[in-house]
């Protein structure tokens, strides 16, 4: 082993202890009367490495999709519900969106204009009965739609195909 001295840049060799040669340890034979035991220099009793993926806190969306897959395997889904797992073809979807756009709920401005016209007509001729019906439009909201279905008032029910 050689070291560089900090002063002059010359190599200085370390002196070896007497009696220590390079192969002295390798040439020693173990004593047959003494059993060699492996020593654990670690702290405490450490368990071996295991696969802990079962105990990981997985993200919410992963847990949801796994639970959904298990439920779909275990439960038999009735055909009336299963039909909503497939998406519509493009041409039917465009027709549907045109229909929904045509029958969308009236805005606040349109409602105000409709009610204003009804009020003016009533002011012009108070004796004549004015029939102002709400325009037909698409109903939305889960509770409202469920109520319409229960009362057999729903003609067409549309739900998204990717809702869990």
Short mmCIF file of C-alpha atoms in Angstrom, two decimals:
data_model
loop_
_atom_site.label_atom_id
_atom_site.label_comp_id
_atom_site.label_asym_id
_atom_site.label_seq_id
_atom_site.Cartn_x
_atom_site.Cartn_y
_atom_site.Cartn_z
CA UNK A 1 0.00 0.00 0.00
CA UNK A 2 1.48 3.31 -1.01
CA UNK A 3 0.49 6.76 0.20
CA UNK A 4 1.29 10.15 -1.25
CA UNK A 5 2.81 12.44 1.34
CA UNK A 6 1.31 15.87 1.39
CA UNK A 7 4.64 17.71 1.40
CA UNK A 8 6.85 16.64 -1.46
CA UNK A 9 4.80 14.24 -3.54
CA UNK A 10 6.98 11.22 -2.79
CA UNK A 11 5.54 7.75 -2.21
CA UNK A 12 5.75 6.55 1.36
CA UNK A 13 5.18 2.89 2.14
CA UNK A 14 3.56 1.74 5.38
CA UNK A 15 5.52 -0.62 7.55
CA UNK A 16 3.95 -4.06 8.07
CA UNK A 17 3.69 -5.79 11.41
CA UNK A 18 6.11 -8.69 11.80
CA UNK A 19 4.67 -12.19 11.37
CA UNK A 20 1.76 -11.07 9.16
CA UNK A 21 2.07 -12.37 5.64
CA UNK A 22 -0.43 -12.01 2.81
CA UNK A 23 -1.73 -15.61 2.77
CA UNK A 24 -1.45 -16.33 6.50
CA UNK A 25 -5.23 -16.31 7.17
CA UNK A 26 -6.10 -18.54 4.24
CA UNK A 27 -3.59 -21.20 5.21
CA UNK A 28 -5.04 -21.64 8.75
CA UNK A 29 -7.11 -24.81 9.23
CA UNK A 30 -10.27 -24.59 11.37
CA UNK A 31 -10.28 -26.48 14.67
CA UNK A 32 -12.54 -29.57 14.28
CA UNK A 33 -13.58 -29.38 17.95
CA UNK A 34 -15.16 -25.95 17.59
CA UNK A 35 -18.39 -25.66 15.58
CA UNK A 36 -18.63 -22.51 13.49
CA UNK A 37 -21.90 -20.63 13.98
CA UNK A 38 -23.18 -17.90 11.73
CA UNK A 39 -23.48 -14.68 13.62
CA UNK A 40 -26.28 -12.21 13.08
CA UNK A 41 -24.91 -8.74 13.73
CA UNK A 42 -28.27 -7.09 13.02
CA UNK A 43 -30.51 -5.44 15.59
CA UNK A 44 -33.37 -7.59 16.85
CA UNK A 45 -35.00 -10.47 15.04
CA UNK A 46 -35.67 -9.20 11.50
CA UNK A 47 -38.24 -11.02 9.40
CA UNK A 48 -37.39 -12.09 5.86
CA UNK A 49 -38.57 -9.92 2.96
CA UNK A 50 -42.10 -10.73 1.85
CA UNK A 51 -44.48 -9.59 -0.88
CA UNK A 52 -46.57 -6.88 0.79
CA UNK A 53 -48.66 -5.78 -2.23
CA UNK A 54 -51.85 -7.01 -0.51
CA UNK A 55 -51.31 -4.53 2.31
CA UNK A 56 -50.59 -1.48 0.15
CA UNK A 57 -53.16 1.30 0.34
CA UNK A 58 -54.03 1.45 -3.34
CA UNK A 59 -55.43 4.62 -4.95
CA UNK A 60 -59.21 4.98 -4.91
CA UNK A 61 -59.74 4.46 -8.63
CA UNK A 62 -57.77 1.19 -8.58
CA UNK A 63 -59.78 -0.11 -5.61
CA UNK A 64 -63.01 0.82 -7.41
CA UNK A 65 -62.14 -0.96 -10.64
CA UNK A 66 -61.03 -4.09 -8.76
CA UNK A 67 -64.23 -4.16 -6.69
CA UNK A 68 -66.31 -3.64 -9.82
CA UNK A 69 -64.57 -6.52 -11.61
CA UNK A 70 -65.18 -8.85 -8.63
CA UNK A 71 -68.86 -7.83 -8.39
CA UNK A 72 -69.44 -8.36 -12.10
CA UNK A 73 -67.88 -11.83 -11.81
CA UNK A 74 -69.96 -12.84 -8.79
CA UNK A 75 -73.34 -11.33 -9.70
CA UNK A 76 -75.48 -12.16 -12.69
CA UNK A 77 -76.50 -8.83 -14.20
CA UNK A 78 -80.01 -8.74 -15.73
CA UNK A 79 -80.09 -7.91 -19.46
CA UNK A 80 -82.09 -4.72 -18.83
CA UNK A 81 -79.16 -3.35 -16.83
CA UNK A 82 -76.38 -4.97 -18.86
CA UNK A 83 -77.42 -3.10 -22.00
CA UNK A 84 -76.13 0.11 -20.41
CA UNK A 85 -72.54 -1.19 -20.27
CA UNK A 86 -72.15 -0.82 -24.05
CA UNK A 87 -71.69 2.56 -25.67
CA UNK A 88 -73.81 3.75 -28.60
CA UNK A 89 -72.53 3.73 -32.15
CA UNK A 90 -71.44 7.09 -33.51
CA UNK A 91 -74.40 7.76 -35.83
CA UNK A 92 -76.96 6.90 -33.11
CA UNK A 93 -75.02 9.02 -30.61
CA UNK A 94 -75.09 12.06 -32.93
CA UNK A 95 -78.85 11.64 -33.42
CA UNK A 96 -79.26 11.39 -29.65
CA UNK A 97 -77.22 14.56 -29.04
CA UNK A 98 -79.25 16.45 -31.67
CA UNK A 99 -82.44 15.29 -29.95
CA UNK A 100 -81.13 16.33 -26.52
CA UNK A 101 -80.03 19.71 -27.87
CA UNK A 102 -83.46 20.31 -29.43
CA UNK A 103 -85.25 19.38 -26.18
CA UNK A 104 -82.89 21.03 -23.72
CA UNK A 105 -84.43 22.88 -20.75
CA UNK A 106 -85.27 26.54 -21.34
CA UNK A 107 -82.81 29.11 -20.02
CA UNK A 108 -83.74 31.79 -17.51
CA UNK A 109 -83.95 34.40 -20.25
CA UNK A 110 -86.29 32.24 -22.37
CA UNK A 111 -88.49 31.52 -19.35
CA UNK A 112 -88.63 35.22 -18.51
CA UNK A 113 -89.59 36.08 -22.11
CA UNK A 114 -92.32 33.37 -22.17
CA UNK A 115 -93.84 34.52 -18.87
CA UNK A 116 -93.61 38.19 -19.92
CA UNK A 117 -95.55 37.42 -23.13
CA UNK A 118 -98.20 35.54 -21.09
CA UNK A 119 -98.52 38.46 -18.67
CA UNK A 120 -98.90 40.95 -21.52
CA UNK A 121 -101.57 38.79 -23.19
CA UNK A 122 -103.47 38.58 -19.91
CA UNK A 123 -103.21 42.35 -19.39
CA UNK A 124 -104.55 42.99 -22.91
CA UNK A 125 -107.59 40.72 -22.51
CA UNK A 126 -108.30 39.75 -18.87
CA UNK A 127 -111.46 37.75 -19.70
CA UNK A 128 -109.81 35.41 -22.18
CA UNK A 129 -108.25 32.36 -20.47
CA UNK A 130 -104.57 32.08 -21.32
CA UNK A 131 -103.11 28.65 -21.54
CA UNK A 132 -99.34 28.77 -20.98
CA UNK A 133 -97.91 25.31 -20.81
CA UNK A 134 -94.35 24.64 -19.95
CA UNK A 135 -92.41 23.47 -22.98
CA UNK A 136 -91.53 19.78 -23.15
CA UNK A 137 -87.89 19.24 -22.34
CA UNK A 138 -85.47 16.56 -21.14
CA UNK A 139 -85.59 15.86 -17.41
CA UNK A 140 -82.36 15.26 -15.54
CA UNK A 141 -81.22 14.37 -12.05
CA UNK A 142 -81.20 10.88 -10.60
CA UNK A 143 -83.98 11.34 -8.04
CA UNK A 144 -86.27 13.09 -10.52
CA UNK A 145 -85.70 10.46 -13.22
CA UNK A 146 -86.28 7.58 -10.75
CA UNK A 147 -89.56 9.19 -9.67
CA UNK A 148 -90.67 9.52 -13.32
CA UNK A 149 -89.78 5.86 -13.99
CA UNK A 150 -91.71 4.68 -10.91
CA UNK A 151 -94.76 6.65 -12.06
CA UNK A 152 -94.44 5.23 -15.62
CA UNK A 153 -94.01 8.73 -17.05
CA UNK A 154 -90.55 8.19 -18.58
CA UNK A 155 -90.57 7.41 -22.28
CA UNK A 156 -86.80 7.17 -22.79
CA UNK A 157 -84.04 6.84 -20.19
CA UNK A 158 -80.47 7.67 -21.12
CA UNK A 159 -77.52 7.01 -18.85
CA UNK A 160 -73.79 7.18 -19.47
CA UNK A 161 -72.23 3.79 -20.24
CA UNK A 162 -69.13 4.36 -18.09
CA UNK A 163 -70.83 5.25 -14.80
CA UNK A 164 -69.88 2.92 -11.93
#
